[in-house]
Amino acid sequence: MVQKNLIDGEWIAGSEAFRNINPSDTNDVVGEYARASAEDARAAIAAAKAAFPAWSRSGILERHAILRKTADEILARKDELGKLLSREEGKTLAEGIGETVRAGQIFDFFAGECLRLAGEVLPSARPNIGVEITREPIGVVGIITPWNFPIAIPAWKIAPALCYGNTVVFKPAELVPGSSWAIVDILHRAGLPKGVLNLVMGKGSVVGQAMLDSPDIHAITFTGSTGTGKRVALASVEHNRKYQLEMGGKNPFVVLDDADLAVAVEAAVNSAFFSTGQRCTASSRLIVTEGIHDRFVAAMGERMKGLVIDDALKAGTQIGPVVDESQLNQDTDYIAIGRQEGAKLAFGGELLKRDTPGFYLQPALFTEATNAMRISREEIFGPVASVIRVKDYDEALIVANDTPFGLSSGIATTSLKHATHFKRNADAGMVMVNLPTAGVDFHVPFGGRKGSSHGSREQGRYAAEFYTTVKTAYTLA
Ligand code: ADP
């Protein structure tokens, strides 16, 4: 059965369909999904525009109930939805279920936020005048998401968009339509009025582009590559619309001489290789001071030998496959580039054979890398990390910040002085002390600086900055 697009409250088949393939076993077709056309995208935008006046004035209890019901169903079905996610994306079942729970928590959080909408009442600078500051929805929000978090990223964009009274046109990544289809189905059945949430699965160059070109989309929230992010920005400036971008990372993880070695290795392995390194918060630059360097590299090698890389759904798998062939080629190309640049491939980097045909890659660790090499400057988005040796903390901080990106930054140290200094001086939106660079909470701001992000933060109460616009009203008493 082909899973359809949702346009104006109707499930629409369209003329084409595409297959969702399991990267752990390319013989396994997860499902077939209708491919939306540019025409479908325009119909979805028109439906969202028509639905906006009523939804923007809907009661907070109605919105609360729909988001709450959605959270409950996602959490009740976490094992099934988590399995679907792991099957289509290739992260392990534990990671798939964990991400699904997080999506449920996000809907739960924003269900609560519907009941906490508030403004401010202030005295005017002039006598006998009152001032009210309120938040209003923006209008039609376009949501464009990547493949690496198939349920959490759609959740953290759709939930606040609806909570604050916007209507939505949602385009998920073509590689992973299953999880997106499932949450749209849940929201639809939870009672959303027609046209409030529209799903258009399909190609970025067609469906996504039709969204960028529409004057009727008032805001776009995008997570994906730097190149596409730039297109979103340019089109948004053209249409004078609000936009928010979450793009790449080249996140540093600093290990100081005084670090607890076991803590440092666990955090580094998690940061660099878990979720197959396919997280924008993954660390691919391990910046290590001289005194601990050799012990750290040896311990990393030992730890990496024990990693179980296999089918994402198999019990005991710690690292699943790469998401598809083109991403695998990108990873192996960068491994070749690293060698040509003179870094030493200390461990891994081999293609692996498993029981089923899939995109299996042994995590790779380079040593003797410099921060000037391409493998240290460009986002690889796979299980490939480099160790960069530095003299001391001061040099480590300079190297950590010397990157075009600024999403997440980590440090392993037992020194309060260095931890405190690093928190203040890391040029990143998120800082982790003795923790992996990836792995964030659902109720606090997420986002970065420099080439990683543009616009206000996602998640938690800070999401209101993007999904609402502020009105200041003056009244003569
Ligand atoms: P990734 O490398 O993560 O696939 P992309 O930026 O290519 O990064 O994809 C992120 C999202 O952007 C996907 O949903 C993709 O379909 C969409 N996309 C790609 N090209 C365009 C475009 N020209 N206009 C709008 N969206 C696009």
XYZ file of C-alpha atoms and ligand atoms in Angstrom:
504
model
C 0.000 0.000 0.000
C 1.285 3.468 -0.876
C 1.212 5.897 2.062
C -0.265 9.166 0.862
C 0.288 12.857 1.329
C -2.116 14.838 3.508
C -3.458 17.938 1.777
C -6.407 19.928 3.135
C -7.467 17.053 5.366
C -7.495 14.458 2.544
C -5.008 11.660 1.896
C -3.855 12.211 -1.694
C -2.090 9.501 -3.741
C -0.468 11.573 -6.494
C 0.901 10.109 -9.689
C 4.263 8.772 -8.486
C 5.526 6.776 -5.535
C 8.973 6.084 -4.089
C 10.416 3.294 -1.959
C 11.801 3.600 1.541
C 14.791 1.229 1.812
C 16.286 -0.235 4.993
C 20.033 0.646 5.083
C 20.730 -2.429 7.249
C 19.253 -4.667 4.542
C 18.723 -3.135 1.151
C 16.430 -6.037 0.159
C 13.969 -4.836 2.787
C 11.487 -2.247 1.504
C 10.116 -0.405 4.528
C 7.204 1.016 2.553
C 6.061 2.961 -0.486
C 5.220 6.619 -0.265
C 3.429 9.011 -2.600
C 5.774 11.534 -4.173
C 4.214 14.995 -4.098
C 4.535 17.324 -7.091
C 5.113 21.088 -7.065
C 1.371 21.373 -7.753
C 0.622 19.310 -4.622
C 2.916 21.590 -2.636
C 1.040 24.652 -3.866
C -2.311 23.011 -2.982
C -0.956 22.269 0.500
C 0.179 25.875 0.933
C -3.239 27.154 -0.197
C -4.945 24.794 2.279
C -2.711 25.976 5.119
C -3.427 29.598 4.212
C -7.189 29.000 4.213
C -7.037 27.160 7.545
C -4.984 29.838 9.299
C -7.658 32.380 10.360
C -9.744 29.815 12.270
C -6.776 27.890 13.738
C -5.002 31.049 14.856
C -8.093 31.883 16.905
C -8.735 28.335 18.136
C -9.000 27.845 21.873
C -5.972 26.837 23.869
C -7.827 23.811 25.230
C -8.436 22.481 21.713
C -4.748 22.819 20.830
C -3.707 21.386 24.180
C -5.954 18.347 23.718
C -4.647 17.554 20.224
C -0.969 17.863 21.185
C -1.572 15.895 24.396
C -3.339 13.085 22.535
C -0.495 12.983 20.019
C 2.087 12.729 22.816
C 0.136 9.904 24.445
C -0.144 7.900 21.235
C 3.532 8.343 20.314
C 4.596 7.219 23.795
C 2.168 4.283 23.813
C 3.531 3.131 20.414
C 7.199 3.867 21.166
C 8.454 0.339 20.457
C 6.670 0.050 17.106
C 7.525 3.590 15.968
C 11.091 3.265 17.252
C 11.486 0.086 15.212
C 10.135 1.788 12.089
C 12.611 4.632 12.646
C 15.591 2.295 13.069
C 14.514 0.318 10.031
C 14.355 3.342 7.767
C 17.307 5.358 9.143
C 19.694 2.716 10.477
C 20.287 3.961 14.020
C 20.068 1.216 16.641
C 16.737 0.132 18.066
C 17.598 1.652 21.453
C 18.396 4.946 19.723
C 15.219 4.697 17.605
C 13.017 4.091 20.638
C 14.834 6.824 22.583
C 14.225 9.317 19.787
C 10.556 8.330 19.611
C 10.149 8.883 23.355
C 11.756 12.267 22.907
C 9.209 13.145 20.196
C 6.424 12.206 22.631
C 7.992 14.371 25.331
C 8.205 17.299 22.915
C 4.480 17.085 22.087
C 3.765 16.784 25.796
C 5.870 19.874 26.549
C 4.141 22.001 23.892
C 0.697 20.725 24.934
C 1.552 22.361 28.258
C 2.870 25.508 26.578
C -0.580 26.048 24.979
C -1.895 26.596 28.504
C 0.915 28.955 29.452
C 0.654 31.508 26.633
C 1.218 34.857 28.277
C 1.869 38.467 27.465
C 2.882 41.512 29.460
C 0.997 44.553 30.688
C 3.142 47.649 31.299
C 2.548 51.285 32.110
C 3.212 53.613 29.189
C 5.892 56.274 29.310
C 2.966 58.693 28.883
C 0.285 59.197 31.564
C -3.127 57.481 31.278
C -2.039 55.018 28.656
C -1.694 51.260 29.062
C 0.634 49.036 27.034
C 0.040 45.357 26.297
C 2.599 43.073 24.705
C 1.175 39.894 23.177
C 2.479 37.065 21.036
C 0.590 36.147 17.871
C 1.111 33.307 15.379
C 2.992 34.127 12.190
C 0.780 32.362 9.612
C 1.767 29.463 7.357
C 4.999 27.813 8.517
C 7.021 25.687 6.074
C 8.896 22.844 7.756
C 11.772 21.138 5.898
C 13.580 18.346 7.730
C 16.653 16.098 7.214
C 16.950 12.322 7.430
C 19.109 11.910 10.548
C 16.401 12.436 13.194
C 13.291 11.203 11.374
C 10.861 11.769 14.256
C 12.478 14.174 16.750
C 13.198 17.033 14.339
C 9.695 16.966 12.772
C 8.290 16.881 16.329
C 10.339 19.817 17.565
C 9.191 21.925 14.631
C 5.547 20.799 14.231
C 4.635 20.877 17.944
C 5.540 24.553 18.590
C 4.205 25.660 15.189
C 0.760 24.263 16.062
C 0.923 25.202 19.739
C 1.295 28.904 18.938
C -1.531 28.876 16.360
C 0.286 28.541 13.028
C -0.703 26.260 10.175
C 1.911 23.990 8.601
C 3.215 22.607 5.331
C 5.664 19.843 6.208
C 8.227 18.302 3.851
C 10.270 15.472 5.380
C 13.497 14.081 3.904
C 12.914 11.610 1.099
C 15.095 8.929 2.687
C 12.929 8.591 5.810
C 9.252 9.329 5.094
C 7.884 6.589 7.398
C 8.292 8.280 10.782
C 6.990 11.581 9.411
C 3.958 9.929 7.870
C 3.251 8.229 11.212
C 3.238 11.441 13.258
C 1.119 13.295 10.703
C -1.367 10.401 10.782
C -1.459 10.577 14.596
C -1.990 14.363 14.617
C -4.694 14.091 11.950
C -6.596 11.465 13.925
C -6.103 13.469 17.119
C -8.547 15.977 15.616
C -6.636 18.689 13.750
C -9.027 20.660 11.515
C -8.453 20.204 7.777
C -5.628 22.193 6.240
C -3.921 22.962 9.591
C -1.162 20.387 8.978
C -0.280 19.285 5.454
C 2.252 16.603 4.540
C 4.065 16.744 1.197
C 6.672 14.007 0.823
C 9.033 14.213 -2.113
C 12.096 15.765 -3.615
C 13.762 18.823 -2.159
C 14.372 20.251 -5.605
C 10.644 20.022 -6.426
C 8.506 20.141 -3.275
C 11.016 22.023 -1.130
C 11.731 24.476 -3.905
C 7.987 25.110 -4.442
C 7.792 25.995 -0.752
C 10.772 28.378 -0.983
C 9.192 30.074 -4.011
C 5.761 30.637 -2.447
C 4.794 34.111 -1.228
C 2.172 32.442 0.999
C 4.649 30.801 3.366
C 5.364 33.278 6.139
C 8.154 31.430 7.890
C 10.439 28.505 7.099
C 12.219 26.370 9.624
C 14.931 24.233 8.048
C 17.401 21.626 9.241
C 19.817 20.178 6.696
C 22.937 20.953 4.747
C 24.735 24.287 4.534
C 24.116 24.517 0.776
C 20.363 24.068 1.000
C 20.252 26.324 4.052
C 21.724 29.097 1.954
C 18.985 28.608 -0.656
C 16.361 28.811 2.071
C 17.937 32.031 3.322
C 18.154 33.674 -0.097
C 14.561 32.766 -1.021
C 13.338 33.940 2.374
C 15.002 37.324 1.978
C 13.389 37.563 -1.461
C 9.933 36.935 0.044
C 10.572 38.933 3.199
C 9.794 35.915 5.353
C 11.102 34.778 8.685
C 13.544 31.857 8.569
C 15.469 29.646 10.899
C 18.357 27.388 9.846
C 20.108 24.511 11.602
C 22.960 23.264 9.464
C 26.268 21.566 9.929
C 28.761 21.171 12.709
C 32.443 20.360 13.118
C 32.204 20.019 16.840
C 35.346 19.869 18.976
C 35.807 17.611 21.978
C 38.763 18.713 24.099
C 40.560 16.225 26.341
C 42.898 17.741 28.938
C 45.757 16.069 30.806
C 43.717 16.116 34.015
C 40.692 14.349 32.461
C 39.314 11.119 33.881
C 40.460 8.874 31.016
C 37.458 6.533 31.160
C 35.008 9.459 31.128
C 36.877 11.083 28.241
C 36.949 7.917 26.122
C 33.271 7.093 26.705
C 32.220 10.652 25.819
C 34.501 10.755 22.758
C 33.311 7.392 21.399
C 29.686 8.404 21.907
C 30.220 11.864 20.372
C 32.096 10.599 17.333
C 30.507 7.270 16.484
C 27.099 6.683 18.068
C 24.170 7.091 15.681
C 26.870 6.237 13.094
C 28.307 9.757 13.529
C 25.271 11.091 11.682
C 24.354 13.840 14.134
C 24.981 17.526 13.594
C 26.164 17.538 17.214
C 28.629 14.684 16.629
C 32.277 15.416 17.395
C 34.811 14.792 14.660
C 37.695 16.803 16.157
C 39.181 15.278 19.302
C 41.610 17.913 20.584
C 43.947 16.275 23.074
C 46.736 17.743 25.200
C 50.217 16.213 25.095
C 50.317 14.618 28.549
C 47.314 12.347 27.952
C 47.514 12.017 24.167
C 49.120 8.570 23.860
C 47.039 7.030 26.664
C 43.869 8.487 25.142
C 44.632 7.156 21.643
C 45.465 3.689 22.999
C 42.277 3.603 25.079
C 40.191 4.765 22.103
C 41.634 1.958 19.971
C 40.792 -0.620 22.658
C 37.269 0.725 23.063
C 36.692 0.859 19.308
C 37.734 -2.792 18.912
C 34.804 -3.766 21.098
C 32.140 -1.795 19.178
C 29.448 -3.968 17.628
C 28.543 -2.722 14.153
C 25.611 -4.571 12.640
C 21.958 -4.524 11.593
C 20.264 -1.690 13.480
C 17.466 -3.970 14.666
C 19.703 -6.768 15.972
C 20.019 -7.098 19.733
C 23.478 -6.015 20.860
C 24.217 -3.725 17.900
C 25.892 -0.525 19.078
C 26.383 1.155 15.716
C 24.091 0.671 12.739
C 24.846 1.203 9.054
C 25.419 4.473 7.216
C 22.109 5.804 5.888
C 22.649 5.186 2.164
C 25.195 4.625 -0.562
C 25.901 8.245 -1.354
C 26.575 9.058 2.307
C 28.819 5.973 2.537
C 30.762 7.198 -0.496
C 31.138 10.607 1.130
C 32.520 8.976 4.297
C 35.027 6.778 2.437
C 36.056 9.719 0.222
C 36.914 11.706 3.345
C 38.870 8.753 4.758
C 40.933 8.771 1.542
C 41.312 12.563 1.735
C 42.551 12.317 5.337
C 45.246 9.841 4.316
C 46.319 11.996 1.376
C 46.544 14.989 3.677
C 49.005 13.100 5.885
C 46.840 12.095 8.829
C 47.397 8.554 10.103
C 44.451 6.176 9.992
C 45.034 4.653 13.416
C 41.914 2.522 13.514
C 38.976 1.349 11.384
C 37.656 2.872 8.198
C 37.024 -0.497 6.492
C 33.779 -1.477 4.792
C 32.202 -4.385 6.664
C 30.172 -7.359 5.442
C 27.235 -8.542 7.516
C 24.482 -11.166 7.053
C 22.386 -8.737 5.020
C 23.454 -6.267 2.307
C 23.780 -2.895 4.002
C 26.042 0.164 4.235
C 28.335 -0.985 7.037
C 31.430 1.009 7.874
C 33.863 0.444 10.719
C 34.256 3.728 12.634
C 37.523 5.430 11.698
C 39.973 7.258 13.921
C 42.734 9.441 12.493
C 45.703 10.584 14.558
C 48.399 13.152 13.726
C 45.757 15.361 12.160
C 45.994 19.130 12.073
C 43.148 21.577 12.317
C 43.956 22.905 8.852
C 43.213 19.611 7.079
C 39.960 19.241 5.160
C 38.939 16.369 7.467
C 39.129 18.889 10.319
C 37.294 21.719 8.564
C 34.506 20.109 6.504
C 31.543 18.220 7.870
C 31.837 14.506 7.032
C 28.596 13.351 8.711
C 29.769 9.817 9.343
C 31.701 7.738 11.905
C 35.038 9.418 11.176
C 36.988 11.408 13.789
C 40.505 12.834 14.059
C 42.771 13.375 17.019
C 44.547 16.748 16.992
C 47.435 16.986 19.447
C 47.890 20.311 21.288
C 50.291 21.625 23.931
C 47.912 22.840 26.629
C 44.449 24.150 27.441
C 45.064 27.560 25.865
C 45.982 26.028 22.529
C 43.084 23.548 22.808
C 40.590 26.401 23.184
C 42.012 28.267 20.179
C 41.845 25.122 18.008
C 38.338 24.262 19.272
C 37.028 27.673 18.217
C 38.949 27.766 14.928
C 36.160 26.426 12.696
C 33.469 27.916 10.475
C 30.853 26.129 12.622
C 29.628 26.633 16.189
C 26.980 24.153 17.278
C 28.281 22.087 20.175
C 31.594 22.037 22.014
C 32.782 19.547 24.627
C 35.575 19.202 27.175
C 36.808 16.395 29.421
C 38.563 17.772 32.486
C 38.530 17.521 36.282
C 39.585 21.143 36.602
C 36.833 23.519 37.680
C 38.922 26.409 36.428
C 39.232 25.025 32.898
C 35.638 23.794 32.773
C 34.374 27.219 33.810
C 36.641 29.041 31.386
C 35.622 26.704 28.549
C 31.898 27.188 29.209
C 32.391 30.943 28.955
C 34.727 30.964 25.970
C 33.691 28.099 23.697
C 32.262 29.749 20.588
C 29.266 27.438 20.296
C 25.548 27.393 21.075
C 25.899 24.377 23.367
C 28.744 23.365 25.686
C 29.206 19.976 27.338
C 31.507 19.276 30.302
C 32.517 15.627 30.737
C 29.608 14.688 28.474
C 29.333 13.814 24.780
C 28.850 16.756 22.390
C 25.598 15.107 21.263
C 22.626 14.113 23.396
C 20.500 17.058 24.421
C 17.348 17.574 26.475
C 13.996 18.316 24.855
C 12.922 21.228 27.033
C 15.874 23.626 26.717
C 17.186 25.648 23.765
C 18.962 23.897 20.913
C 21.056 25.690 18.299
C 24.392 27.155 17.399
C 26.422 30.020 16.049
C 28.500 31.002 13.020
C 27.963 28.650 10.053
C 25.878 26.191 12.071
C 22.696 28.131 12.658
C 20.729 31.201 11.808
C 17.807 32.713 13.680
C 16.406 32.033 17.106
C 16.769 28.795 19.046
C 14.612 25.702 18.708
C 12.977 23.703 21.525
C 11.793 24.614 24.981
C 10.264 27.993 25.724
C 12.741 29.687 23.377
C 10.823 28.184 20.425
C 8.220 30.935 20.906
C 10.737 33.433 19.507
C 10.457 31.852 16.085
C 6.855 30.659 15.950
C 5.260 33.897 17.147
C 5.449 37.567 16.341
C 5.136 40.202 19.033
C 2.451 42.895 19.096
C 2.578 46.023 21.261
C -0.850 47.638 21.831
C -1.449 51.063 23.414
C -4.790 52.091 24.945
C -5.870 55.472 26.282
C -7.365 54.869 29.702
P 21.107 16.322 3.691
O 22.534 16.296 3.280
O 20.866 16.244 5.151
O 20.215 15.433 2.876
P 19.796 18.551 2.413
O 19.971 19.989 2.728
O 20.024 18.088 1.028
O 20.702 17.815 3.441
O 18.336 18.075 2.823
C 17.619 18.599 3.934
C 16.171 18.819 3.503
O 16.160 19.873 2.515
C 15.514 17.610 2.827
O 14.160 17.513 3.224
C 15.664 17.950 1.371
O 14.701 17.288 0.560
C 15.430 19.441 1.379
N 15.914 20.142 0.171
C 16.911 19.783 -0.668
N 17.021 20.657 -1.681
C 16.089 21.617 -1.487
C 15.696 22.810 -2.180
N 16.279 23.191 -3.309
N 14.695 23.539 -1.683
C 14.093 23.185 -0.531
N 14.386 22.073 0.156
C 15.372 21.291 -0.299
